Short mmCIF file of C-alpha atoms and ligand atoms in Angstrom, two decimals:
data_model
loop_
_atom_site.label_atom_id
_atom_site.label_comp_id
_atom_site.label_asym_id
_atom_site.label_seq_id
_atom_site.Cartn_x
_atom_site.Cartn_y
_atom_site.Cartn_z
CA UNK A 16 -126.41 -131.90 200.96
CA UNK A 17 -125.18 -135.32 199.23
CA UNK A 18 -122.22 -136.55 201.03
CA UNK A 19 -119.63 -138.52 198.54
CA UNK A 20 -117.64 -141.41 199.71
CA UNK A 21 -114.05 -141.52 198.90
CA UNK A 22 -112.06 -144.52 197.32
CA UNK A 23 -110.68 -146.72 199.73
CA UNK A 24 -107.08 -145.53 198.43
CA UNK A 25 -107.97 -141.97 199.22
CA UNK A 26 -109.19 -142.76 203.18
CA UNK A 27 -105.37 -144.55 203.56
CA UNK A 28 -103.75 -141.45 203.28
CA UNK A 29 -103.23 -139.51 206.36
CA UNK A 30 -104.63 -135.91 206.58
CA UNK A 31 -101.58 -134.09 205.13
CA UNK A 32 -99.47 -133.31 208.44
CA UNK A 33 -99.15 -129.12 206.99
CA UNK A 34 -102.82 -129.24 206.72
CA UNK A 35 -103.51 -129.64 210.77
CA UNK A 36 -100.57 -127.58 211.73
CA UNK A 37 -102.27 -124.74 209.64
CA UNK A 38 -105.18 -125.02 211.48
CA UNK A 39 -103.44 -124.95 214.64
CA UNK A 40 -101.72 -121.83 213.58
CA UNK A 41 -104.61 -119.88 212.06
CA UNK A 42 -106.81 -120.47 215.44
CA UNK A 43 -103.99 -118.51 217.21
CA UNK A 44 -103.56 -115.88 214.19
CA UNK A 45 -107.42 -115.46 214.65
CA UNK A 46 -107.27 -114.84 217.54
CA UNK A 47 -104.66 -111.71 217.14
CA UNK A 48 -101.49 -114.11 218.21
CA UNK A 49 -98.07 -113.24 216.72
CA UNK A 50 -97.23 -116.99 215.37
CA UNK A 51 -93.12 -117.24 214.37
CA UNK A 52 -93.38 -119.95 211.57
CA UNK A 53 -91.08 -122.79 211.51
CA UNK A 54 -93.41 -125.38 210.11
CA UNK A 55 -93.61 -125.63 206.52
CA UNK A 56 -90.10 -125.93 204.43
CA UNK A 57 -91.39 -122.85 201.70
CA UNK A 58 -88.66 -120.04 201.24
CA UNK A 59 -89.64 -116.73 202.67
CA UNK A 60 -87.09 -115.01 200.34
CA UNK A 61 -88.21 -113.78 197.00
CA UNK A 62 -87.69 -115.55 193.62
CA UNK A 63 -84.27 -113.89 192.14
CA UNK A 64 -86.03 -110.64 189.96
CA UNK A 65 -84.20 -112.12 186.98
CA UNK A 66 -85.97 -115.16 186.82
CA UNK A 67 -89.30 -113.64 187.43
CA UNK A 68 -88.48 -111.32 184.50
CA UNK A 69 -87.48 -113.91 182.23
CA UNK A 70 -91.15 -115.74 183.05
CA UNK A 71 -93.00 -112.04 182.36
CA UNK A 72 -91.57 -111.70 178.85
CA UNK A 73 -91.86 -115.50 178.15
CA UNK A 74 -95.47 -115.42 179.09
CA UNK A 75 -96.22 -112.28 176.48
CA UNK A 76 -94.94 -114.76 173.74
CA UNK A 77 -97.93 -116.87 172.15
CA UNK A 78 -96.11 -120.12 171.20
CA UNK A 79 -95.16 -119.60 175.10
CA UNK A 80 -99.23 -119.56 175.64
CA UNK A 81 -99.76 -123.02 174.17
CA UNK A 82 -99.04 -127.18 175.71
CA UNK A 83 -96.20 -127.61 176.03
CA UNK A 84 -94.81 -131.64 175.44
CA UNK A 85 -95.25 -134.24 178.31
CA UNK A 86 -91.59 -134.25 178.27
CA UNK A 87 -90.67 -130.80 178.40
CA UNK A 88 -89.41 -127.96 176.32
CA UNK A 89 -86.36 -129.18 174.40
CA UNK A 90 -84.47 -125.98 175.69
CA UNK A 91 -85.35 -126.33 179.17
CA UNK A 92 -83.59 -129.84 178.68
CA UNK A 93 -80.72 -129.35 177.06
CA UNK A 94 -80.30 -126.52 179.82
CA UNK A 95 -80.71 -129.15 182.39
CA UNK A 96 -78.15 -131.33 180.62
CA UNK A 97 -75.74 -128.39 179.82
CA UNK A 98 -76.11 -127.83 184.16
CA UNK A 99 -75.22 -131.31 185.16
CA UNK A 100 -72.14 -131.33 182.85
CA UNK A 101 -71.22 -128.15 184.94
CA UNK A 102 -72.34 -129.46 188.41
CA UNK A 103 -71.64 -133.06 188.23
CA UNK A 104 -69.21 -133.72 185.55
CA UNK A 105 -71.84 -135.99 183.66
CA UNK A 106 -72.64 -136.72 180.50
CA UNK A 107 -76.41 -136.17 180.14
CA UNK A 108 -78.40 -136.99 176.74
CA UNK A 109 -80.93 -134.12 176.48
CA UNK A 110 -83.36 -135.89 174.21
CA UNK A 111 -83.35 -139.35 176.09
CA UNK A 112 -82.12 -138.71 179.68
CA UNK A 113 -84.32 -135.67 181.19
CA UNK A 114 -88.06 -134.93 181.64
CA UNK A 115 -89.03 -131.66 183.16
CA UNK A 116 -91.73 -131.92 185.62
CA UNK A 117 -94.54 -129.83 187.37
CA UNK A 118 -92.06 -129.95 190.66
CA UNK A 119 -90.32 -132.94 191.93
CA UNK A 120 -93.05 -134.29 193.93
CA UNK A 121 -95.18 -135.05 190.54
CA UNK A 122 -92.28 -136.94 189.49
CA UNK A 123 -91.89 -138.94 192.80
CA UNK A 124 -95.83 -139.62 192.47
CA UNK A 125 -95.38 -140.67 188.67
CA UNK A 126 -92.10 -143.19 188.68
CA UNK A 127 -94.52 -145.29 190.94
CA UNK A 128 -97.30 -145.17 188.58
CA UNK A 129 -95.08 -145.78 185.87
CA UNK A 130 -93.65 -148.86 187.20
CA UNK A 131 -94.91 -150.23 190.25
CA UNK A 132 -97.71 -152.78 189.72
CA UNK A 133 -100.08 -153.66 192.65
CA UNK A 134 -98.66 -155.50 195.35
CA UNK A 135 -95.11 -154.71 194.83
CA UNK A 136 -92.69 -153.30 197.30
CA UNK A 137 -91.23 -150.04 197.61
CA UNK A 138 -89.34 -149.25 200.23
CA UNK A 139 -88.96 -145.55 201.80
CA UNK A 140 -87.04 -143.89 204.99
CA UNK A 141 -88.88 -142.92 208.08
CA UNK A 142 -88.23 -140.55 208.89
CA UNK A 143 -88.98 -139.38 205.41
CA UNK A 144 -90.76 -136.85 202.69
CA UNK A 145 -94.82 -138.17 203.39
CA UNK A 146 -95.15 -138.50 199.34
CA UNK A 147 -93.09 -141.32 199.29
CA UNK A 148 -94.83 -143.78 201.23
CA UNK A 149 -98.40 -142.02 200.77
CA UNK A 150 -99.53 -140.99 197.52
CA UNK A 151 -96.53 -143.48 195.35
CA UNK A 152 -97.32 -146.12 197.25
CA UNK A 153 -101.08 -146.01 198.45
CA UNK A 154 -102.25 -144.71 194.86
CA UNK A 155 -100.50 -147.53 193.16
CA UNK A 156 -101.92 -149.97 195.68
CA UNK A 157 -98.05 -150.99 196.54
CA UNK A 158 -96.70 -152.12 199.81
CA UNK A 159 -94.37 -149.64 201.51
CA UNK A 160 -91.20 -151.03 203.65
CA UNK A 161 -90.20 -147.94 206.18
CA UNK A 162 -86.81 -148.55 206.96
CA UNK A 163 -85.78 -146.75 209.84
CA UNK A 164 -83.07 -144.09 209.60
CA UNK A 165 -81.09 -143.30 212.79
CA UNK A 166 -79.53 -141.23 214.40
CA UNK A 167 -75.96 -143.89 215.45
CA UNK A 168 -75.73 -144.31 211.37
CA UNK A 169 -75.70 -140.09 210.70
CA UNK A 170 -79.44 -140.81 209.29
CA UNK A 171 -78.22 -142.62 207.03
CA UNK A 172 -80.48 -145.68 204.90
CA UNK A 173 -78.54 -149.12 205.78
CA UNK A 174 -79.07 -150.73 202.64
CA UNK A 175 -78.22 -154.00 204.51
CA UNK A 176 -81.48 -153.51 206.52
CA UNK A 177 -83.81 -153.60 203.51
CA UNK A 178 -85.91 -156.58 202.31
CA UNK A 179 -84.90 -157.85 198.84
CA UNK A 180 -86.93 -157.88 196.15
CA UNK A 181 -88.81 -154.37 196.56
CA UNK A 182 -89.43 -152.62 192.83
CA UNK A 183 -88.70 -149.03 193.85
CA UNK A 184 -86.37 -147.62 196.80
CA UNK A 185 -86.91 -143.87 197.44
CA UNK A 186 -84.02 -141.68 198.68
CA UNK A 187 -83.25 -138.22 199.63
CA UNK A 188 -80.12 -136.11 200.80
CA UNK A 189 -79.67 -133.49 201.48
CA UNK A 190 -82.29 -135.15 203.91
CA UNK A 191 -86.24 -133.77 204.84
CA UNK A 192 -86.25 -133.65 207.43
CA UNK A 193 -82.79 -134.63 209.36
CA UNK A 194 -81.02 -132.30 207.05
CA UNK A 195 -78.10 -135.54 206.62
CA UNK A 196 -76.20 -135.50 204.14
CA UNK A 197 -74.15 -138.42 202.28
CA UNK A 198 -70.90 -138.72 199.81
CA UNK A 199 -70.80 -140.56 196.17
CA UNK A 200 -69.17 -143.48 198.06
CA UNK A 201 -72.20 -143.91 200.26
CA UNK A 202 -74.54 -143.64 196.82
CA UNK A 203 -72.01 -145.72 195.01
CA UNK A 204 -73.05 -148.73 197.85
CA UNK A 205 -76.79 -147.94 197.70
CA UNK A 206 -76.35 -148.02 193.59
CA UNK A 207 -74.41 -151.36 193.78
CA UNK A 208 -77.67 -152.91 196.26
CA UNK A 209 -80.37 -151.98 193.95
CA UNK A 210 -78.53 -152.79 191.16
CA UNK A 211 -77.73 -156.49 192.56
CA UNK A 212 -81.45 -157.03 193.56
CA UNK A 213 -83.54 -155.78 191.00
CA UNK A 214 -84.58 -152.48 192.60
CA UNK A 215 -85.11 -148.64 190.67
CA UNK A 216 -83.18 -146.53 192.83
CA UNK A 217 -85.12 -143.28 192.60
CA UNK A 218 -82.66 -140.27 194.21
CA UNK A 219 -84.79 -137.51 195.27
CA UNK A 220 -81.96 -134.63 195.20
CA UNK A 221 -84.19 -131.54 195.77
CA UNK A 222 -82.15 -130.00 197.96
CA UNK A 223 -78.86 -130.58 195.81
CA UNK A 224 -77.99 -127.14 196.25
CA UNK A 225 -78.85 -126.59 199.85
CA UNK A 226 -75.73 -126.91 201.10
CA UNK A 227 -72.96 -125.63 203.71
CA UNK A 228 -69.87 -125.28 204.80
CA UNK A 229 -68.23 -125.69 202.28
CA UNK A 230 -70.14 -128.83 201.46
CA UNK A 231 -71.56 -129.97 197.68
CA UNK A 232 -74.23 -132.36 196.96
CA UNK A 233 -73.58 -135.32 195.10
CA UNK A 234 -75.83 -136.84 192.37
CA UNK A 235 -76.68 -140.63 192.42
CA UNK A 236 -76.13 -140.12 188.88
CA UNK A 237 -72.04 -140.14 189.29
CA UNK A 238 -72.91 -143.51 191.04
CA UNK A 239 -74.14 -144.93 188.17
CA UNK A 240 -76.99 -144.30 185.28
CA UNK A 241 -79.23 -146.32 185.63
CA UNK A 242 -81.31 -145.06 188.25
CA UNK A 243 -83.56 -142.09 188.33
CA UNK A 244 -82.59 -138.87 189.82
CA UNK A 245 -84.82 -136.13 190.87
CA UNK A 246 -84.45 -131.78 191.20
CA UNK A 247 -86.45 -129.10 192.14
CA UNK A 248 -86.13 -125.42 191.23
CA UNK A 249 -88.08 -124.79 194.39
CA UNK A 250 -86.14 -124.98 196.87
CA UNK A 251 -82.73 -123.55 195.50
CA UNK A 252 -83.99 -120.26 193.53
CA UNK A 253 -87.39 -119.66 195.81
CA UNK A 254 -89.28 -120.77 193.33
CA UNK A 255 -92.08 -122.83 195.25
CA UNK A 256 -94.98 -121.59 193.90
CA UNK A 257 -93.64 -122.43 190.12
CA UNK A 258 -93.83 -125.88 190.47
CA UNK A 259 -91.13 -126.98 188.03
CA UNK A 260 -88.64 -129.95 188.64
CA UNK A 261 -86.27 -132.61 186.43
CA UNK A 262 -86.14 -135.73 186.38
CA UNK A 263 -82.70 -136.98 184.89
CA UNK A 264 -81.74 -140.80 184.58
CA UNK A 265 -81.89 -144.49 182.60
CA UNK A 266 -83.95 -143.63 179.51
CA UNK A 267 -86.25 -146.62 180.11
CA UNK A 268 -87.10 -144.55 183.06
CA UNK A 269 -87.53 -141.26 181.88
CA UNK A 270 -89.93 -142.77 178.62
CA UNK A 271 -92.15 -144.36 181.74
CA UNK A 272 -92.32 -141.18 183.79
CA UNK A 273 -93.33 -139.07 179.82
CA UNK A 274 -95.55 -141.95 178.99
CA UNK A 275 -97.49 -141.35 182.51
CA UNK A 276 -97.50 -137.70 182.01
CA UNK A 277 -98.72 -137.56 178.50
CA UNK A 278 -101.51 -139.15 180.14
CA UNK A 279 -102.22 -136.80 183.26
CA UNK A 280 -100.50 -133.53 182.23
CA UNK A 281 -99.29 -132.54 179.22
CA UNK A 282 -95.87 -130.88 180.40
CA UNK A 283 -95.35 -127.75 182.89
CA UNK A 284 -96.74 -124.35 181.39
CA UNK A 285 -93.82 -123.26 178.70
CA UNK A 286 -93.37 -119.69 180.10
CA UNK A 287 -92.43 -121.27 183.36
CA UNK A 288 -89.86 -123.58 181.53
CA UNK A 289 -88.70 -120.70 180.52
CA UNK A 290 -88.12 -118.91 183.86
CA UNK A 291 -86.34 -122.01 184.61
CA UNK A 292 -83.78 -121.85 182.17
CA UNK A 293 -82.67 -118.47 183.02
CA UNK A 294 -82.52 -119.63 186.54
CA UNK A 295 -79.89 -122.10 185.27
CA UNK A 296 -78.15 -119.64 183.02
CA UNK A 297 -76.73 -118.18 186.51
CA UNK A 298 -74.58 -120.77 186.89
CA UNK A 299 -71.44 -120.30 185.52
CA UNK A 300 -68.66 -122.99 183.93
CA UNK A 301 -67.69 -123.92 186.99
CA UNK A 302 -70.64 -125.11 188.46
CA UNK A 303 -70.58 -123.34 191.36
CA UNK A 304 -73.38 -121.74 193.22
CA UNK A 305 -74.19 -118.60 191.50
CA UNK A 306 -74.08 -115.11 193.72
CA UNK A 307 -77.94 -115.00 193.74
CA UNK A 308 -78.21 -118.20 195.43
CA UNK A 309 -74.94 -118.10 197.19
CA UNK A 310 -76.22 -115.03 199.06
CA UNK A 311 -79.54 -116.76 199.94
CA UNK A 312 -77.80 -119.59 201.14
CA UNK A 313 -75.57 -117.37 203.77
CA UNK A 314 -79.11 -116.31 205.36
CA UNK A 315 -79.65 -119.23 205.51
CA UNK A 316 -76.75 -119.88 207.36
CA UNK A 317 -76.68 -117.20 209.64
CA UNK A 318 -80.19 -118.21 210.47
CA UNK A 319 -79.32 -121.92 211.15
CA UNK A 320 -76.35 -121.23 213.12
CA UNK A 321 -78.62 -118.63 216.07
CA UNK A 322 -81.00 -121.29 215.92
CA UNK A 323 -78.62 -124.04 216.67
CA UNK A 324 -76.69 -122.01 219.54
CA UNK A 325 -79.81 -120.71 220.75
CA UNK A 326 -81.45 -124.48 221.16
CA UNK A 327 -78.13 -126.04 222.58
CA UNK A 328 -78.16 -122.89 225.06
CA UNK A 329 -81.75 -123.89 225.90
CA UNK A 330 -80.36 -127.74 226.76
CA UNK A 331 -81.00 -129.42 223.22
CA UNK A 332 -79.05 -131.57 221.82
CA UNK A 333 -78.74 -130.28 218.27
CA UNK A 334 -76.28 -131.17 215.36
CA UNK A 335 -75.47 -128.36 212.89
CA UNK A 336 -77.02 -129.35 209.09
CA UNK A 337 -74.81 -129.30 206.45
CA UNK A 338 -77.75 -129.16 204.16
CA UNK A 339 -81.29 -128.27 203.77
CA UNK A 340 -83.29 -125.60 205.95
CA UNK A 341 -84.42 -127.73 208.61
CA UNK A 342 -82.85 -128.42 212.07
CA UNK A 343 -83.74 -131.70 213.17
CA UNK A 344 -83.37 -132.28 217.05
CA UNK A 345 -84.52 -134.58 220.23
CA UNK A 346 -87.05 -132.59 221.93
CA UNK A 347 -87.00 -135.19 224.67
CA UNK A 348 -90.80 -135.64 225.02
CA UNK A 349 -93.60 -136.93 222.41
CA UNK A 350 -93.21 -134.62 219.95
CA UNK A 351 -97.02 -133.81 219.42
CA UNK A 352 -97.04 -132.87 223.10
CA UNK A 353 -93.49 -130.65 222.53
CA UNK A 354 -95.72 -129.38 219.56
CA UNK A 355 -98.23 -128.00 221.04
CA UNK A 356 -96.55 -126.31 224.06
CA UNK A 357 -94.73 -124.56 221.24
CA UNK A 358 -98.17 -123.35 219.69
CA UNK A 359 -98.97 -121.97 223.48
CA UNK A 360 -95.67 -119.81 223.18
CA UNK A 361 -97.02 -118.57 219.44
CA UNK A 362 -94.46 -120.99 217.75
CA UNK A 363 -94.73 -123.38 214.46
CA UNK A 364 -92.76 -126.01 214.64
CA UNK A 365 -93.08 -129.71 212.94
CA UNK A 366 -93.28 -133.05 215.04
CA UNK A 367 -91.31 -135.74 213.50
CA UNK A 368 -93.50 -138.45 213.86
CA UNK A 369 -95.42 -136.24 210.66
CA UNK A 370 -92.17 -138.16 208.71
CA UNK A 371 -92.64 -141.42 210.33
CA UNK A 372 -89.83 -142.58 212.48
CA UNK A 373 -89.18 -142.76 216.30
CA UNK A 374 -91.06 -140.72 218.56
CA UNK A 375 -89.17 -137.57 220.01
CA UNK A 376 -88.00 -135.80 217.06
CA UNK A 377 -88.84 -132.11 215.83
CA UNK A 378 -88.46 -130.66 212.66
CA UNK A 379 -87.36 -126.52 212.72
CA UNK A 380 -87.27 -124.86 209.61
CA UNK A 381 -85.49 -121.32 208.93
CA UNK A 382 -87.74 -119.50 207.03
CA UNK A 383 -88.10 -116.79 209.65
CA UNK A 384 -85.31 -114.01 209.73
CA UNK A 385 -83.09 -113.93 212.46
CA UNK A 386 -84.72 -111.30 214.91
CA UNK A 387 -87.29 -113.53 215.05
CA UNK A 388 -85.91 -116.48 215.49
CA UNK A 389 -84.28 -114.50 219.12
CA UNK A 390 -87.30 -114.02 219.54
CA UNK A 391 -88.77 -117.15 219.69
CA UNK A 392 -85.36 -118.84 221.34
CA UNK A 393 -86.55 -116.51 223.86
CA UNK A 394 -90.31 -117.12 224.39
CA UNK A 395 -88.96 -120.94 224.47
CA UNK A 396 -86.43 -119.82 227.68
CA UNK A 397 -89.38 -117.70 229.35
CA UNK A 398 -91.51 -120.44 229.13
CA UNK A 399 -94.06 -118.25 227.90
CA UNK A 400 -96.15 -116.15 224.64
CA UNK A 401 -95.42 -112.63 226.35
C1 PLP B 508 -87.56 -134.26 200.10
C2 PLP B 508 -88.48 -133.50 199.21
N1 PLP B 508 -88.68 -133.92 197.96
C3 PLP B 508 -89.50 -133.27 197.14
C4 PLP B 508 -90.18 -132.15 197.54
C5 PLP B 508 -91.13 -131.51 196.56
O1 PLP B 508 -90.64 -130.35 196.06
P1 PLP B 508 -91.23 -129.70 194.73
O2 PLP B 508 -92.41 -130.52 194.29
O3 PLP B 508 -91.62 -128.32 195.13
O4 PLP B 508 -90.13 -129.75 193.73
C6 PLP B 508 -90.02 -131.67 198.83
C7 PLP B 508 -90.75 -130.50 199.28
O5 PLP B 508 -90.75 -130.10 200.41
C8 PLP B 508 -89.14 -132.36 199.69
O6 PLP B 508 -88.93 -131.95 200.93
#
């Protein structure tokens, strides 16, 4: 058989950490092994059945069947605006200010393409989402800065710790993986730094309504407008597999991101869009979390809080999220090695060197119910699969 060479910008990118850990995990499965899964951050619960309806009759509609524009439907927008009035308090132009996208990670990809020429800097966390310093950086042919986030700052980026002149700085709280979180006074300061030198702040806010405790997610956007913000419905309504997103921000921004996509995609499928805006529709006036999502959220929870308990029982040092579904703790080894003793005891879990950043880390998500999350608590005390 011919064998094809890939481009050079291709071979940079790291075999996609999921991909390996799903090989690990199907050996085992193979092989008749009960796995508990706490590798991948994809919702086990089901999409709410009113959304799924609301994409079912949309996709019976033939103008529904057709492209739909690079920036997105104009309801699906004005929806999006409509929900950050709600949410934030802000004042969001529909026509100007908001691009739907085919998830958020298409829209982290294409900001970079949009306006990073070769050579340039962006800078990114480590640990942080892989997109940000693979494919926007290494398909634009950019430089990435990794500044370190630690542990003694709450995981939070020190703004004072990154290079000037960089064309892009990514960043994300509710945090993948730490699960950190951050206040519009902390945003405000990161705002005022890229503002002063030059650099697009681009606010990845897919986990916006992740939260806890009482807890609500800021936008960057009550920092300040110009700057790029982006959602997901993925995380929040289970909706994964739809791959829809939002990108909301400085016009200038959004017109790059549709000018990008009119060339690559034409716009997310319209029955989808759709779905989407009857996801938002559950909001109500007050822009609080909906009962759908509220009650998804408390499994969450529940979930986070027996894993927590059950890892500090077992010696871990572990803080308690207040957002996201990941725990994020010191396994106090090399986390490949912590890894793959886990895999011998028929458990997925994530090392944190996958997100860059200091060796030692693992990343836990609760996407298994809570019986089996004992369970696992307890092959990790036994020592042992059976
Ligand atoms: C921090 C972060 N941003 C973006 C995404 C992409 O989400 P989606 O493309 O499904 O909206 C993910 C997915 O895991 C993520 O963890």
């Amino acid at each position: 058989m011919t064998t094809f060479e890939q481009a050079d910008r291709l071979k940079q990118i790291p075999p996609y950490l999921f991909v390996r850990l799903e090989k690990l995990s199907a050996e085992k499965r193979a092989a008749g092994w009960d796995m508990i899964d706490f590798g991948i951050g994809d919702p086990d619960l089901p999409t709410p059945d009113c959304i799924v309806e609301a994409m079912c009759e949309a996709a019976k509609v033939n103008a529904n069947q057709k492209y739909s524009s690079s920036q997105g439907e104009k309801d699906l927008r004005y929806a999006v605006a409509a929900w950050y009035k709600r949410r934030f308090g802000l004042d969001i132009d529909p026509d100007t200010q908001v691009c739907i996208t085919i998830g958020s990670k298409e829209a982290i990809f294409n900001i970079a393409q949009a306006f990073v020429n070769n050579g340039e800097m962006i800078i990114a966390p480590s640990p942080g989402y892989p997109v940000y310093s693979g494919a926007a950086t290494l398909f634009n042919e950019a430089k990435c800065v990794q500044i370190p986030l630690r542990k003694e700052k709450d995981w939070l980026l020190d703004v004072d710790e990154c290079p000037k002149g960089a064309r892009m700085l990514y960043l994300n709280y509710p945090n993948n993986p730490t699960g950190a979180t951050c206040d519009v006074a902390y945003l405000k300061k990161v705002y005022d730094w890229c503002q002063e030198n030059g650099t697009i702040l681009c606010y990845d806010n897919a986990y916006s309504e992740m939260c806890y405790d009482g807890y609500q997610a800021p936008s960057a956007l009550q920092a300040g407008p110009d700057c790029i913000e982006f959602g997901s419905f993925s995380k929040t309504f289970n909706m994964t597999g739809f791959r829809l997103g939002y990108a909301v921000g400085n016009p200038d921004l959004i017109a790059g991101l549709k000018k990008c996509k009119g060339q690559i995609d034409s716009g997310a499928p319209i029955f989808i869009q759709k779905a989407a805006i009857a996801a938002l529709e559950l909001y109500g006036d007050d822009g609080k979390l909906p009962k759908a999502i509220a009650d998804n959220m408390a499994v969450y929870a529940e979930r986070r809080k027996v894993l927590v308990d059950g890892l500090r029982e077992l010696g871990y040092k572990v803080d308690m999220p207040k957002g996201t579904f990941y725990v994020w703790f010191d396994c106090g080894k090399n986390s490949t090695e912590f890894t793959q003793e886990m895999v011998e005891l028929g458990i997925i879990v994530t090392p944190g060197t996958g997100f860059g950043g200091q060796e030692g880390y693992i990343r836990m998500t609760v996407t298994e119910p809570v019986e089996r999350i004992r369970l696992a608590l307890e092959r990790m005390r036994r020592g042992s699969y059976q």
